[in-house]
């Protein structure tokens, strides 16, 4: 079977190189056209699983309590915040921001209703609510009220009174929301009972419409954020301004991803040219590998564009990874071809290329498969962008292998044979030779060092943690970091959590059937009409008992040290009670609901109660940068205390919000780490057994490659570097890539040992040929990953640096521990 495949390959590819190149050119033109559809997606949806139950709950809540995207502008003037100049600047800034087309409303300290800063009666203030925007307000009393307000303190003004926030609500895209809901419902049905053919076609149509609407919405948000930034710029001369909010973060993340793609791709490409020049010093050995790299990357970009597969923050480095892995495979082919040409100078070009491909196809195939297993193991993760990254890189590696054995040999045939220079002993890369001697003379000490490193790493791994602050994902010089940090520390926290409490249906004052039976028919009709009128009057929902229960939950949340700002119906009620000077009874609550202006009701009441659902909603924000924050424990405590201390029934309490979704992602990291490592180890063990048909060789090949991943995970534990969506991929990717060194080395060792029958001699031979190839490719990979330090996204930087470190350790293990195990166990007889 193998010989038939080889013969077919020789006849169809190597004997018709021009025809193959024409076909390959046609293929790349086709996929190159579809690169126009290559898309970036940094939205929150790209980080979530569609079948997450908490996500479904979160979306249902926001259907009942709709709100647009919120942008926050923090304003810290050089002058006193309540001075004429500072307030006038704030007023001008607000008016300029209102001119942005997508802005629905803006709320500032100028707009905040002030009930204690005027001498008017409460009934007068309801019809003409005082605010800082009105000329007759006492600013000293206004400052005092804002700084002590249950609503505004740490919402629109910092505790020190130096910073205020402009809350900018952007208009919602109803078509996008409708398409997202319909799509989610269809996807849920497909996962459940399945779809009919007609429904499947509807879903395909919905997908296209949804993607178009999402991209259009993203472009609109980008223009709005850019326009707001342009407006803020001239105001920075006399104040400190930061822009924050989900819409800004999403827009900046897209910019980061786009920049990362450019920087990583361009940086790695430039580096590869330098590396190939240093290693081979000849134009053809620079051009050939680079053409293979560019071909594979261009084809993959076209594939992603064709099938509508978006690049996210997690997969933004896929271009760099493809370049690195493709070049490493081509370096192996180049080194082997040059060796064969030197050893067999009289062979023609076809014979040399045929020998190169025949000798390298098996190890390259297995290295490609093991690397695919490394990335493919990410598919068992519970995190959507990690799963997508696994699929993307697996497809890219398949393209890399096909390109390396179609484009590289055919171009080599067309370019023809060059004269081989006589072999010259080079000392430019003498490290493999030194490592061979070190392994032979100090092998036992090397094994002891490896065991000690493994033990220390195991201790470090036991200290791994997943708690991470979102603000720490960004460099301190970025606006995202500075804005989030300021909001988190001075304006009540960043990550929202929502508490919904459902009340029991009550029929207070309703007569029993027996009492109704004793009434006359006229009295009974009057009683029923009165009860119906009460049910239809929402103002009667606001009873003192319900308000008291809401206050209890509000106060409980407010006392938690991890919680910053808390908002609920209790906030507005307490402001009114302070203005009146007494607690509100049922009649006053009903009067307040009916008499306040619609704008005040929409801002102070509607976001916090759903009368139709008989429930109240409390919004709290967590101080995300708190160093000892444990999100999972906090959520468990809130759920437990609401039931045990505040005596709610468990089914009447719902804890939701971005904090829950983010915590679900964090808590899934451990299980994802274990599953990905388990899958990659099992897959690679099977590959080794199939390739070498030896349990001993499988163990020898796997053990050294575990060392790099183990040491890096241990370092993360010792250094308190938290796991995140990118660093959980390090172990699986490192093992998947590093095991290539073991395959190439063992494969060549077996081949050379058959000629020498001496383990020591074979050790030095292998280090001088395949050892150098392994050294070249791994150093290329290490330097390629190191380019990721130029990202603005901290997890990407950790990803690049830690994988580079893991690959270096794996390289040292492949050239010391692995050959020592071969010398120790003598697996070749």
PDB file of C-alpha atoms in Angstrom, residues 518-710:
ATOM      1  CA  UNK A 518     -72.475  36.139  52.151  1.00  0.00           C
ATOM      2  CA  UNK A 519     -72.534  39.339  50.036  1.00  0.00           C
ATOM      3  CA  UNK A 520     -75.300  40.516  47.810  1.00  0.00           C
ATOM      4  CA  UNK A 521     -74.803  40.184  44.074  1.00  0.00           C
ATOM      5  CA  UNK A 522     -74.257  43.972  43.769  1.00  0.00           C
ATOM      6  CA  UNK A 523     -71.629  44.010  46.567  1.00  0.00           C
ATOM      7  CA  UNK A 524     -69.896  40.981  45.054  1.00  0.00           C
ATOM      8  CA  UNK A 525     -69.638  42.682  41.650  1.00  0.00           C
ATOM      9  CA  UNK A 526     -68.208  45.828  43.244  1.00  0.00           C
ATOM     10  CA  UNK A 527     -65.618  43.803  45.171  1.00  0.00           C
ATOM     11  CA  UNK A 528     -64.526  41.883  42.055  1.00  0.00           C
ATOM     12  CA  UNK A 529     -64.291  45.066  39.985  1.00  0.00           C
ATOM     13  CA  UNK A 530     -62.201  46.687  42.711  1.00  0.00           C
ATOM     14  CA  UNK A 531     -59.848  43.665  42.865  1.00  0.00           C
ATOM     15  CA  UNK A 532     -59.508  43.698  39.058  1.00  0.00           C
ATOM     16  CA  UNK A 533     -58.712  47.417  39.052  1.00  0.00           C
ATOM     17  CA  UNK A 534     -55.997  46.845  41.643  1.00  0.00           C
ATOM     18  CA  UNK A 535     -54.462  44.088  39.515  1.00  0.00           C
ATOM     19  CA  UNK A 536     -54.422  46.391  36.498  1.00  0.00           C
ATOM     20  CA  UNK A 537     -52.820  49.282  38.436  1.00  0.00           C
ATOM     21  CA  UNK A 538     -49.038  48.805  38.547  1.00  0.00           C
ATOM     22  CA  UNK A 539     -48.567  51.435  41.232  1.00  0.00           C
ATOM     23  CA  UNK A 540     -50.163  49.083  43.758  1.00  0.00           C
ATOM     24  CA  UNK A 541     -47.336  46.587  43.205  1.00  0.00           C
ATOM     25  CA  UNK A 542     -45.061  48.800  45.333  1.00  0.00           C
ATOM     26  CA  UNK A 543     -45.836  47.614  48.830  1.00  0.00           C
ATOM     27  CA  UNK A 544     -43.725  48.378  51.942  1.00  0.00           C
ATOM     28  CA  UNK A 545     -43.023  44.653  52.423  1.00  0.00           C
ATOM     29  CA  UNK A 546     -41.499  44.306  48.961  1.00  0.00           C
ATOM     30  CA  UNK A 547     -39.461  47.483  49.360  1.00  0.00           C
ATOM     31  CA  UNK A 548     -38.165  46.218  52.702  1.00  0.00           C
ATOM     32  CA  UNK A 549     -37.061  42.906  51.166  1.00  0.00           C
ATOM     33  CA  UNK A 550     -35.295  44.749  48.349  1.00  0.00           C
ATOM     34  CA  UNK A 551     -33.531  46.962  50.911  1.00  0.00           C
ATOM     35  CA  UNK A 552     -32.338  43.868  52.813  1.00  0.00           C
ATOM     36  CA  UNK A 553     -30.756  42.365  49.703  1.00  0.00           C
ATOM     37  CA  UNK A 554     -29.319  45.751  48.677  1.00  0.00           C
ATOM     38  CA  UNK A 555     -27.701  46.265  52.104  1.00  0.00           C
ATOM     39  CA  UNK A 556     -26.348  42.723  52.137  1.00  0.00           C
ATOM     40  CA  UNK A 557     -24.614  43.235  48.777  1.00  0.00           C
ATOM     41  CA  UNK A 558     -23.342  46.655  49.816  1.00  0.00           C
ATOM     42  CA  UNK A 559     -21.576  45.143  52.836  1.00  0.00           C
ATOM     43  CA  UNK A 560     -19.588  42.622  50.795  1.00  0.00           C
ATOM     44  CA  UNK A 561     -15.975  43.897  50.454  1.00  0.00           C
ATOM     45  CA  UNK A 562     -15.705  42.587  46.866  1.00  0.00           C
ATOM     46  CA  UNK A 563     -18.745  44.595  45.754  1.00  0.00           C
ATOM     47  CA  UNK A 564     -18.422  48.205  44.710  1.00  0.00           C
ATOM     48  CA  UNK A 565     -21.554  50.056  43.571  1.00  0.00           C
ATOM     49  CA  UNK A 566     -25.031  48.589  44.159  1.00  0.00           C
ATOM     50  CA  UNK A 567     -28.144  49.951  42.463  1.00  0.00           C
ATOM     51  CA  UNK A 568     -31.756  48.887  42.961  1.00  0.00           C
ATOM     52  CA  UNK A 569     -35.223  50.251  43.543  1.00  0.00           C
ATOM     53  CA  UNK A 570     -34.093  50.777  47.155  1.00  0.00           C
ATOM     54  CA  UNK A 571     -31.630  53.440  45.935  1.00  0.00           C
ATOM     55  CA  UNK A 572     -34.365  55.685  44.537  1.00  0.00           C
ATOM     56  CA  UNK A 573     -36.728  55.010  47.432  1.00  0.00           C
ATOM     57  CA  UNK A 574     -34.079  56.038  49.954  1.00  0.00           C
ATOM     58  CA  UNK A 575     -33.377  59.262  48.077  1.00  0.00           C
ATOM     59  CA  UNK A 576     -37.096  60.078  48.209  1.00  0.00           C
ATOM     60  CA  UNK A 577     -37.294  59.114  51.907  1.00  0.00           C
ATOM     61  CA  UNK A 578     -34.349  61.389  52.744  1.00  0.00           C
ATOM     62  CA  UNK A 579     -36.043  64.254  50.900  1.00  0.00           C
ATOM     63  CA  UNK A 580     -39.368  63.702  52.692  1.00  0.00           C
ATOM     64  CA  UNK A 581     -37.834  62.815  56.027  1.00  0.00           C
ATOM     65  CA  UNK A 582     -39.804  59.606  56.661  1.00  0.00           C
ATOM     66  CA  UNK A 583     -40.282  56.090  55.306  1.00  0.00           C
ATOM     67  CA  UNK A 584     -42.715  55.771  52.415  1.00  0.00           C
ATOM     68  CA  UNK A 585     -45.949  53.878  52.992  1.00  0.00           C
ATOM     69  CA  UNK A 586     -47.938  52.108  50.301  1.00  0.00           C
ATOM     70  CA  UNK A 587     -49.918  55.212  49.364  1.00  0.00           C
ATOM     71  CA  UNK A 588     -46.808  57.368  49.030  1.00  0.00           C
ATOM     72  CA  UNK A 589     -45.080  54.707  46.955  1.00  0.00           C
ATOM     73  CA  UNK A 590     -48.057  54.521  44.602  1.00  0.00           C
ATOM     74  CA  UNK A 591     -48.158  58.332  44.401  1.00  0.00           C
ATOM     75  CA  UNK A 592     -44.431  58.472  43.700  1.00  0.00           C
ATOM     76  CA  UNK A 593     -44.781  55.942  40.882  1.00  0.00           C
ATOM     77  CA  UNK A 594     -47.639  57.809  39.198  1.00  0.00           C
ATOM     78  CA  UNK A 595     -46.390  61.377  39.674  1.00  0.00           C
ATOM     79  CA  UNK A 596     -42.679  61.233  38.796  1.00  0.00           C
ATOM     80  CA  UNK A 597     -41.822  62.257  35.229  1.00  0.00           C
ATOM     81  CA  UNK A 598     -41.546  59.445  32.671  1.00  0.00           C
ATOM     82  CA  UNK A 599     -37.818  60.098  32.184  1.00  0.00           C
ATOM     83  CA  UNK A 600     -37.170  59.667  35.907  1.00  0.00           C
ATOM     84  CA  UNK A 601     -39.305  56.520  36.041  1.00  0.00           C
ATOM     85  CA  UNK A 602     -37.408  55.042  33.100  1.00  0.00           C
ATOM     86  CA  UNK A 603     -34.082  55.752  34.805  1.00  0.00           C
ATOM     87  CA  UNK A 604     -34.894  55.053  38.466  1.00  0.00           C
ATOM     88  CA  UNK A 605     -37.648  52.393  38.485  1.00  0.00           C
ATOM     89  CA  UNK A 606     -38.048  50.436  35.222  1.00  0.00           C
ATOM     90  CA  UNK A 607     -34.483  48.972  35.181  1.00  0.00           C
ATOM     91  CA  UNK A 608     -35.017  47.526  38.663  1.00  0.00           C
ATOM     92  CA  UNK A 609     -38.499  45.995  38.693  1.00  0.00           C
ATOM     93  CA  UNK A 610     -40.624  43.889  36.386  1.00  0.00           C
ATOM     94  CA  UNK A 611     -44.185  44.213  37.639  1.00  0.00           C
ATOM     95  CA  UNK A 612     -45.461  41.721  35.056  1.00  0.00           C
ATOM     96  CA  UNK A 613     -42.983  39.108  36.335  1.00  0.00           C
ATOM     97  CA  UNK A 614     -43.431  40.128  39.999  1.00  0.00           C
ATOM     98  CA  UNK A 615     -39.691  40.464  40.504  1.00  0.00           C
ATOM     99  CA  UNK A 616     -37.037  42.983  41.480  1.00  0.00           C
ATOM    100  CA  UNK A 617     -33.576  43.356  39.969  1.00  0.00           C
ATOM    101  CA  UNK A 618     -30.458  44.553  41.773  1.00  0.00           C
ATOM    102  CA  UNK A 619     -27.346  45.597  39.875  1.00  0.00           C
ATOM    103  CA  UNK A 620     -23.941  45.426  41.534  1.00  0.00           C
ATOM    104  CA  UNK A 621     -20.408  45.852  40.248  1.00  0.00           C
ATOM    105  CA  UNK A 622     -17.410  43.883  41.456  1.00  0.00           C
ATOM    106  CA  UNK A 623     -14.063  45.563  42.101  1.00  0.00           C
ATOM    107  CA  UNK A 624     -12.236  43.453  39.538  1.00  0.00           C
ATOM    108  CA  UNK A 625      -8.704  44.561  40.441  1.00  0.00           C
ATOM    109  CA  UNK A 626      -9.028  43.476  44.082  1.00  0.00           C
ATOM    110  CA  UNK A 627      -6.008  41.159  44.534  1.00  0.00           C
ATOM    111  CA  UNK A 628      -7.725  38.609  46.788  1.00  0.00           C
ATOM    112  CA  UNK A 629     -10.927  38.412  44.725  1.00  0.00           C
ATOM    113  CA  UNK A 630     -12.282  34.868  44.316  1.00  0.00           C
ATOM    114  CA  UNK A 631     -15.206  35.079  41.951  1.00  0.00           C
ATOM    115  CA  UNK A 632     -16.459  31.520  42.317  1.00  0.00           C
ATOM    116  CA  UNK A 633     -16.474  31.743  46.104  1.00  0.00           C
ATOM    117  CA  UNK A 634     -18.199  35.143  45.978  1.00  0.00           C
ATOM    118  CA  UNK A 635     -21.026  33.833  43.773  1.00  0.00           C
ATOM    119  CA  UNK A 636     -21.475  30.746  45.964  1.00  0.00           C
ATOM    120  CA  UNK A 637     -21.627  32.950  49.067  1.00  0.00           C
ATOM    121  CA  UNK A 638     -24.249  35.260  47.533  1.00  0.00           C
ATOM    122  CA  UNK A 639     -26.437  32.336  46.478  1.00  0.00           C
ATOM    123  CA  UNK A 640     -26.072  30.632  49.853  1.00  0.00           C
ATOM    124  CA  UNK A 641     -26.675  33.743  51.982  1.00  0.00           C
ATOM    125  CA  UNK A 642     -29.763  34.821  50.066  1.00  0.00           C
ATOM    126  CA  UNK A 643     -31.327  31.480  50.929  1.00  0.00           C
ATOM    127  CA  UNK A 644     -29.948  30.853  54.414  1.00  0.00           C
ATOM    128  CA  UNK A 645     -29.615  34.363  55.879  1.00  0.00           C
ATOM    129  CA  UNK A 646     -32.257  36.334  54.001  1.00  0.00           C
ATOM    130  CA  UNK A 647     -34.634  33.352  53.825  1.00  0.00           C
ATOM    131  CA  UNK A 648     -35.549  33.427  50.132  1.00  0.00           C
ATOM    132  CA  UNK A 649     -36.572  30.208  48.441  1.00  0.00           C
ATOM    133  CA  UNK A 650     -33.775  28.994  46.159  1.00  0.00           C
ATOM    134  CA  UNK A 651     -36.072  28.988  43.105  1.00  0.00           C
ATOM    135  CA  UNK A 652     -36.943  32.668  43.750  1.00  0.00           C
ATOM    136  CA  UNK A 653     -33.335  33.867  43.472  1.00  0.00           C
ATOM    137  CA  UNK A 654     -31.299  34.200  40.251  1.00  0.00           C
ATOM    138  CA  UNK A 655     -27.698  35.381  40.149  1.00  0.00           C
ATOM    139  CA  UNK A 656     -26.594  36.374  36.654  1.00  0.00           C
ATOM    140  CA  UNK A 657     -24.541  38.953  34.781  1.00  0.00           C
ATOM    141  CA  UNK A 658     -21.140  39.145  33.138  1.00  0.00           C
ATOM    142  CA  UNK A 659     -19.481  38.115  36.403  1.00  0.00           C
ATOM    143  CA  UNK A 660     -21.232  34.730  36.222  1.00  0.00           C
ATOM    144  CA  UNK A 661     -20.312  34.210  32.559  1.00  0.00           C
ATOM    145  CA  UNK A 662     -16.703  35.267  33.160  1.00  0.00           C
ATOM    146  CA  UNK A 663     -16.450  33.036  36.236  1.00  0.00           C
ATOM    147  CA  UNK A 664     -17.840  30.082  34.266  1.00  0.00           C
ATOM    148  CA  UNK A 665     -15.068  30.608  31.735  1.00  0.00           C
ATOM    149  CA  UNK A 666     -12.411  30.842  34.445  1.00  0.00           C
ATOM    150  CA  UNK A 667     -13.636  27.774  36.309  1.00  0.00           C
ATOM    151  CA  UNK A 668     -13.700  25.740  33.106  1.00  0.00           C
ATOM    152  CA  UNK A 669      -9.984  26.421  32.579  1.00  0.00           C
ATOM    153  CA  UNK A 670      -8.845  23.670  34.946  1.00  0.00           C
ATOM    154  CA  UNK A 671     -11.075  21.024  33.389  1.00  0.00           C
ATOM    155  CA  UNK A 672     -10.082  22.228  29.918  1.00  0.00           C
ATOM    156  CA  UNK A 673      -6.385  21.998  30.857  1.00  0.00           C
ATOM    157  CA  UNK A 674      -6.748  18.431  32.127  1.00  0.00           C
ATOM    158  CA  UNK A 675      -8.828  17.318  29.141  1.00  0.00           C
ATOM    159  CA  UNK A 676      -6.529  18.865  26.526  1.00  0.00           C
ATOM    160  CA  UNK A 677      -3.376  17.372  28.078  1.00  0.00           C
ATOM    161  CA  UNK A 678      -5.072  13.991  28.427  1.00  0.00           C
ATOM    162  CA  UNK A 679      -6.200  13.970  24.803  1.00  0.00           C
ATOM    163  CA  UNK A 680      -2.837  15.112  23.425  1.00  0.00           C
ATOM    164  CA  UNK A 681      -0.935  12.520  25.482  1.00  0.00           C
ATOM    165  CA  UNK A 682      -3.235   9.689  24.397  1.00  0.00           C
ATOM    166  CA  UNK A 683      -3.115  10.739  20.740  1.00  0.00           C
ATOM    167  CA  UNK A 684       0.663  11.094  20.684  1.00  0.00           C
ATOM    168  CA  UNK A 685       1.159   7.755  22.454  1.00  0.00           C
ATOM    169  CA  UNK A 686      -0.950   6.081  19.759  1.00  0.00           C
ATOM    170  CA  UNK A 687       1.066   7.851  17.052  1.00  0.00           C
ATOM    171  CA  UNK A 688       4.365   6.654  18.519  1.00  0.00           C
ATOM    172  CA  UNK A 689       3.086   3.096  18.786  1.00  0.00           C
ATOM    173  CA  UNK A 690       1.901   3.122  15.168  1.00  0.00           C
ATOM    174  CA  UNK A 691       5.096   4.728  13.893  1.00  0.00           C
ATOM    175  CA  UNK A 692       7.687   2.743  15.859  1.00  0.00           C
ATOM    176  CA  UNK A 693       5.659  -0.346  16.907  1.00  0.00           C
ATOM    177  CA  UNK A 694       7.416  -0.250  20.267  1.00  0.00           C
ATOM    178  CA  UNK A 695       6.113   0.669  23.720  1.00  0.00           C
ATOM    179  CA  UNK A 696       9.672   1.450  24.834  1.00  0.00           C
ATOM    180  CA  UNK A 697      10.226   3.893  21.971  1.00  0.00           C
ATOM    181  CA  UNK A 698       6.820   5.470  22.640  1.00  0.00           C
ATOM    182  CA  UNK A 699       7.830   6.134  26.260  1.00  0.00           C
ATOM    183  CA  UNK A 700      11.275   7.392  25.220  1.00  0.00           C
ATOM    184  CA  UNK A 701       9.688   9.752  22.697  1.00  0.00           C
ATOM    185  CA  UNK A 702       7.047  11.150  25.067  1.00  0.00           C
ATOM    186  CA  UNK A 703       8.881  11.634  28.374  1.00  0.00           C
ATOM    187  CA  UNK A 704      11.421  14.310  27.312  1.00  0.00           C
ATOM    188  CA  UNK A 705       8.701  16.328  25.613  1.00  0.00           C
ATOM    189  CA  UNK A 706       6.597  16.407  28.761  1.00  0.00           C
ATOM    190  CA  UNK A 707       9.439  18.144  30.557  1.00  0.00           C
ATOM    191  CA  UNK A 708       9.085  21.456  28.688  1.00  0.00           C
ATOM    192  CA  UNK A 709       5.333  21.696  29.311  1.00  0.00           C
ATOM    193  CA  UNK A 710       5.674  20.606  32.945  1.00  0.00           C
TER     194      UNK A 710
END
